């Protein structure tokens, strides 16, 4: 039985896995050119008192981000280290990560060299977004509030294409998608949400704790 990545990232994997299985919200394309945020570089460990950390973690679990924003997830119980690129953009002072299907494949750490199949009805360049901020060496990641988004789309107060029964895609060019983010800040869970915001702490001097 395979062990899981650190809790914060494990939660992200579980939620993002739905994008491959037909149950998430995505954007037709990145709303802006993607780049590496130097502030993300370093070693990050799950905060032991984080609300989402309901399962005990190994003391040596951590995520490491190199100078190109290549992320490696290290689990003491695993020999391999799943990898993916964490590239993003900034808009009006808010920072976002954009993960496409290639990045999602890296998150799962299957080791396949081939590009993962694109789910039916999804644009090849589609991405899911994460909103993040760093305060006092604590990384907070807010997920898209998929339940609220789907409800709003079904009610007609928010426009998105229904790719299938549980997958929605915000369509349009980069400028249109940027306007969406600017006009709809509640698309994401609030930072410091008690049960939803993922939190990790930057390890000092390359240490694991």
Tab-separated table of C-alpha atoms in Angstrom:
chain	number	residue	atom	x	y	z
A	1	UNK	CA	0.000	0.000	0.000
A	2	UNK	CA	1.465	3.358	-1.050
A	3	UNK	CA	1.835	6.048	1.560
A	4	UNK	CA	0.575	9.576	0.986
A	5	UNK	CA	2.395	12.875	0.500
A	6	UNK	CA	2.495	15.466	3.315
A	7	UNK	CA	-0.999	16.339	4.504
A	8	UNK	CA	-1.285	19.771	2.908
A	9	UNK	CA	-0.146	18.489	-0.451
A	10	UNK	CA	-2.066	15.241	-0.016
A	11	UNK	CA	-5.244	17.287	0.346
A	12	UNK	CA	-4.388	19.176	-2.813
A	13	UNK	CA	-3.762	15.904	-4.647
A	14	UNK	CA	-7.116	14.535	-3.517
A	15	UNK	CA	-8.964	17.626	-4.686
A	16	UNK	CA	-7.033	18.015	-7.913
A	17	UNK	CA	-7.455	14.328	-8.720
A	18	UNK	CA	-11.088	15.123	-9.396
A	19	UNK	CA	-9.946	17.136	-12.411
A	20	UNK	CA	-8.804	13.916	-14.046
A	21	UNK	CA	-11.860	12.005	-12.918
A	22	UNK	CA	-14.486	14.560	-13.979
A	23	UNK	CA	-15.316	16.659	-10.940
A	24	UNK	CA	-13.717	20.092	-10.684
A	25	UNK	CA	-13.573	23.653	-11.968
A	26	UNK	CA	-10.948	24.629	-14.523
A	27	UNK	CA	-10.001	27.577	-16.722
A	28	UNK	CA	-9.756	27.182	-20.482
A	29	UNK	CA	-6.198	28.520	-20.365
A	30	UNK	CA	-3.895	30.360	-17.958
A	31	UNK	CA	-5.216	33.912	-17.408
A	32	UNK	CA	-1.665	35.312	-17.667
A	33	UNK	CA	1.859	34.223	-18.647
A	34	UNK	CA	3.261	31.786	-16.098
A	35	UNK	CA	6.516	32.265	-14.223
A	36	UNK	CA	8.381	30.963	-11.186
A	37	UNK	CA	7.852	32.915	-7.964
A	38	UNK	CA	11.227	33.056	-6.140
A	39	UNK	CA	9.348	33.368	-2.838
A	40	UNK	CA	8.276	29.730	-3.189
A	41	UNK	CA	11.827	28.390	-3.348
A	42	UNK	CA	12.776	26.390	-0.294
A	43	UNK	CA	11.740	23.463	1.859
A	44	UNK	CA	8.197	23.443	3.252
A	45	UNK	CA	6.821	21.283	6.038
A	46	UNK	CA	3.169	20.848	7.101
A	47	UNK	CA	2.185	22.803	10.183
A	48	UNK	CA	1.314	20.260	12.905
A	49	UNK	CA	-1.576	22.381	14.176
A	50	UNK	CA	-3.146	22.978	10.769
A	51	UNK	CA	-6.882	22.204	10.791
A	52	UNK	CA	-6.506	19.969	7.714
A	53	UNK	CA	-3.819	17.823	9.342
A	54	UNK	CA	-6.145	15.180	10.743
A	55	UNK	CA	-3.883	12.236	9.947
A	56	UNK	CA	-0.512	11.889	11.763
A	57	UNK	CA	2.449	12.665	9.522
A	58	UNK	CA	5.923	11.247	9.442
A	59	UNK	CA	8.399	13.742	10.887
A	60	UNK	CA	10.504	13.651	7.711
A	61	UNK	CA	7.731	14.532	5.238
A	62	UNK	CA	8.216	17.780	3.333
A	63	UNK	CA	7.915	19.527	-0.036
A	64	UNK	CA	10.983	21.062	-1.668
A	65	UNK	CA	10.839	23.772	-4.349
A	66	UNK	CA	13.953	24.456	-6.423
A	67	UNK	CA	15.011	27.646	-8.206
A	68	UNK	CA	12.844	26.807	-11.234
A	69	UNK	CA	9.785	26.093	-9.048
A	70	UNK	CA	10.077	22.379	-9.605
A	71	UNK	CA	8.360	20.771	-6.606
A	72	UNK	CA	9.449	17.445	-5.144
A	73	UNK	CA	7.300	15.785	-2.517
A	74	UNK	CA	9.353	13.776	-0.026
A	75	UNK	CA	7.710	11.103	2.087
A	76	UNK	CA	9.904	9.139	4.482
A	77	UNK	CA	7.898	6.002	3.708
A	78	UNK	CA	8.480	6.214	-0.062
A	79	UNK	CA	11.541	5.700	-2.226
A	80	UNK	CA	10.261	7.919	-5.046
A	81	UNK	CA	9.483	11.632	-4.906
A	82	UNK	CA	6.531	12.878	-7.004
A	83	UNK	CA	7.380	16.037	-8.946
A	84	UNK	CA	5.547	18.842	-10.724
A	85	UNK	CA	6.121	22.458	-11.781
A	86	UNK	CA	4.475	25.127	-9.631
A	87	UNK	CA	4.319	28.093	-12.001
A	88	UNK	CA	1.913	30.959	-11.635
A	89	UNK	CA	1.179	34.650	-12.011
A	90	UNK	CA	0.270	37.758	-10.019
A	91	UNK	CA	-2.839	39.846	-10.586
A	92	UNK	CA	-3.696	42.960	-8.584
A	93	UNK	CA	-1.392	41.877	-5.783
A	94	UNK	CA	-2.907	38.378	-5.577
A	95	UNK	CA	-0.784	35.360	-6.458
A	96	UNK	CA	-1.982	32.232	-8.211
A	97	UNK	CA	-0.580	28.858	-9.249
A	98	UNK	CA	-1.811	27.262	-12.488
A	99	UNK	CA	-1.694	23.470	-12.780
A	100	UNK	CA	-2.436	21.815	-16.100
A	101	UNK	CA	-2.804	18.142	-16.893
A	102	UNK	CA	0.968	17.622	-17.110
A	103	UNK	CA	1.381	19.089	-13.625
A	104	UNK	CA	-1.464	16.977	-12.290
A	105	UNK	CA	0.270	13.892	-13.635
A	106	UNK	CA	3.411	14.954	-11.783
A	107	UNK	CA	1.443	15.367	-8.581
A	108	UNK	CA	0.346	11.754	-8.745
A	109	UNK	CA	3.933	10.624	-9.273
A	110	UNK	CA	3.122	7.782	-11.642
A	111	UNK	CA	6.447	8.134	-13.388
A	112	UNK	CA	4.908	7.917	-16.852
A	113	UNK	CA	6.904	9.645	-19.559
A	114	UNK	CA	3.947	10.073	-21.893
A	115	UNK	CA	1.630	13.052	-21.607
A	116	UNK	CA	-1.452	12.058	-19.597
A	117	UNK	CA	-4.710	11.787	-21.537
A	118	UNK	CA	-6.885	14.887	-21.609
A	119	UNK	CA	-10.372	14.235	-20.194
A	120	UNK	CA	-13.120	14.318	-22.797
A	121	UNK	CA	-14.499	17.776	-23.433
A	122	UNK	CA	-11.566	19.586	-21.810
A	123	UNK	CA	-9.262	22.026	-23.653
A	124	UNK	CA	-5.702	20.718	-23.853
A	125	UNK	CA	-4.380	23.886	-22.238
A	126	UNK	CA	-6.893	23.942	-19.378
A	127	UNK	CA	-5.600	24.652	-15.882
A	128	UNK	CA	-6.947	24.627	-12.375
A	129	UNK	CA	-5.918	27.538	-10.168
A	130	UNK	CA	-4.742	27.782	-6.584
A	131	UNK	CA	-4.501	31.100	-4.768
A	132	UNK	CA	-1.634	31.517	-2.321
A	133	UNK	CA	0.174	33.927	-0.043
A	134	UNK	CA	3.246	33.802	2.191
A	135	UNK	CA	3.117	35.450	5.607
A	136	UNK	CA	6.003	35.179	8.069
A	137	UNK	CA	7.388	32.105	6.283
A	138	UNK	CA	3.995	30.403	6.330
A	139	UNK	CA	2.582	29.358	2.959
A	140	UNK	CA	-1.201	29.431	2.731
A	141	UNK	CA	-2.986	27.901	-0.251
A	142	UNK	CA	-6.659	28.538	-0.942
A	143	UNK	CA	-8.532	26.176	-3.247
A	144	UNK	CA	-11.310	27.043	-5.659
A	145	UNK	CA	-14.666	26.760	-3.887
A	146	UNK	CA	-15.977	24.197	-6.359
A	147	UNK	CA	-19.257	23.525	-4.564
A	148	UNK	CA	-20.225	27.201	-4.497
A	149	UNK	CA	-19.087	27.710	-8.098
A	150	UNK	CA	-21.133	24.760	-9.363
A	151	UNK	CA	-24.195	25.944	-7.479
A	152	UNK	CA	-23.870	29.439	-8.912
A	153	UNK	CA	-23.434	28.103	-12.432
A	154	UNK	CA	-26.525	25.944	-12.056
A	155	UNK	CA	-28.469	28.926	-10.699
A	156	UNK	CA	-27.337	31.115	-13.587
A	157	UNK	CA	-25.470	33.743	-11.544
A	158	UNK	CA	-22.073	32.619	-12.889
A	159	UNK	CA	-21.209	31.581	-16.421
A	160	UNK	CA	-19.160	28.472	-17.165
A	161	UNK	CA	-19.403	25.601	-19.604
A	162	UNK	CA	-20.463	22.260	-18.184
A	163	UNK	CA	-18.014	19.729	-19.583
A	164	UNK	CA	-19.878	16.914	-17.850
A	165	UNK	CA	-22.136	16.470	-14.837
A	166	UNK	CA	-19.507	17.627	-12.371
A	167	UNK	CA	-16.840	19.479	-14.354
A	168	UNK	CA	-17.087	23.148	-15.299
A	169	UNK	CA	-14.799	25.235	-17.468
A	170	UNK	CA	-14.462	29.005	-17.428
A	171	UNK	CA	-13.980	29.871	-21.093
A	172	UNK	CA	-12.414	32.866	-22.795
A	173	UNK	CA	-9.118	34.511	-23.585
A	174	UNK	CA	-6.582	35.537	-20.950
A	175	UNK	CA	-7.975	39.055	-20.595
A	176	UNK	CA	-11.516	37.777	-20.100
A	177	UNK	CA	-10.342	35.270	-17.500
A	178	UNK	CA	-8.381	37.965	-15.669
A	179	UNK	CA	-11.517	40.088	-15.501
A	180	UNK	CA	-13.336	37.102	-14.036
A	181	UNK	CA	-10.745	36.746	-11.275
A	182	UNK	CA	-10.878	40.477	-10.558
A	183	UNK	CA	-14.664	40.587	-10.357
A	184	UNK	CA	-15.157	37.294	-8.478
A	185	UNK	CA	-12.753	37.117	-5.506
A	186	UNK	CA	-15.033	34.598	-3.781
A	187	UNK	CA	-14.230	31.938	-6.372
A	188	UNK	CA	-11.618	30.784	-3.850
A	189	UNK	CA	-11.880	29.734	-0.244
A	190	UNK	CA	-10.897	32.506	2.163
A	191	UNK	CA	-7.372	32.476	3.559
A	192	UNK	CA	-7.226	31.274	7.147
A	193	UNK	CA	-10.348	29.202	6.581
A	194	UNK	CA	-10.529	26.828	9.516
A	195	UNK	CA	-10.884	23.630	7.528
A	196	UNK	CA	-9.895	24.528	3.982
A	197	UNK	CA	-6.780	26.669	3.810
A	198	UNK	CA	-3.673	24.527	3.349
A	199	UNK	CA	-0.709	25.699	5.416
A	200	UNK	CA	2.993	24.853	5.390
A	201	UNK	CA	5.995	26.420	7.116
A	202	UNK	CA	9.347	27.181	5.500
A	203	UNK	CA	12.040	25.038	7.079
A	204	UNK	CA	15.053	26.978	8.386
A	205	UNK	CA	18.526	26.431	6.968
A	206	UNK	CA	17.473	23.488	4.839
A	207	UNK	CA	16.241	21.527	7.848
A	208	UNK	CA	13.234	19.216	7.651
A	209	UNK	CA	11.619	20.661	10.760
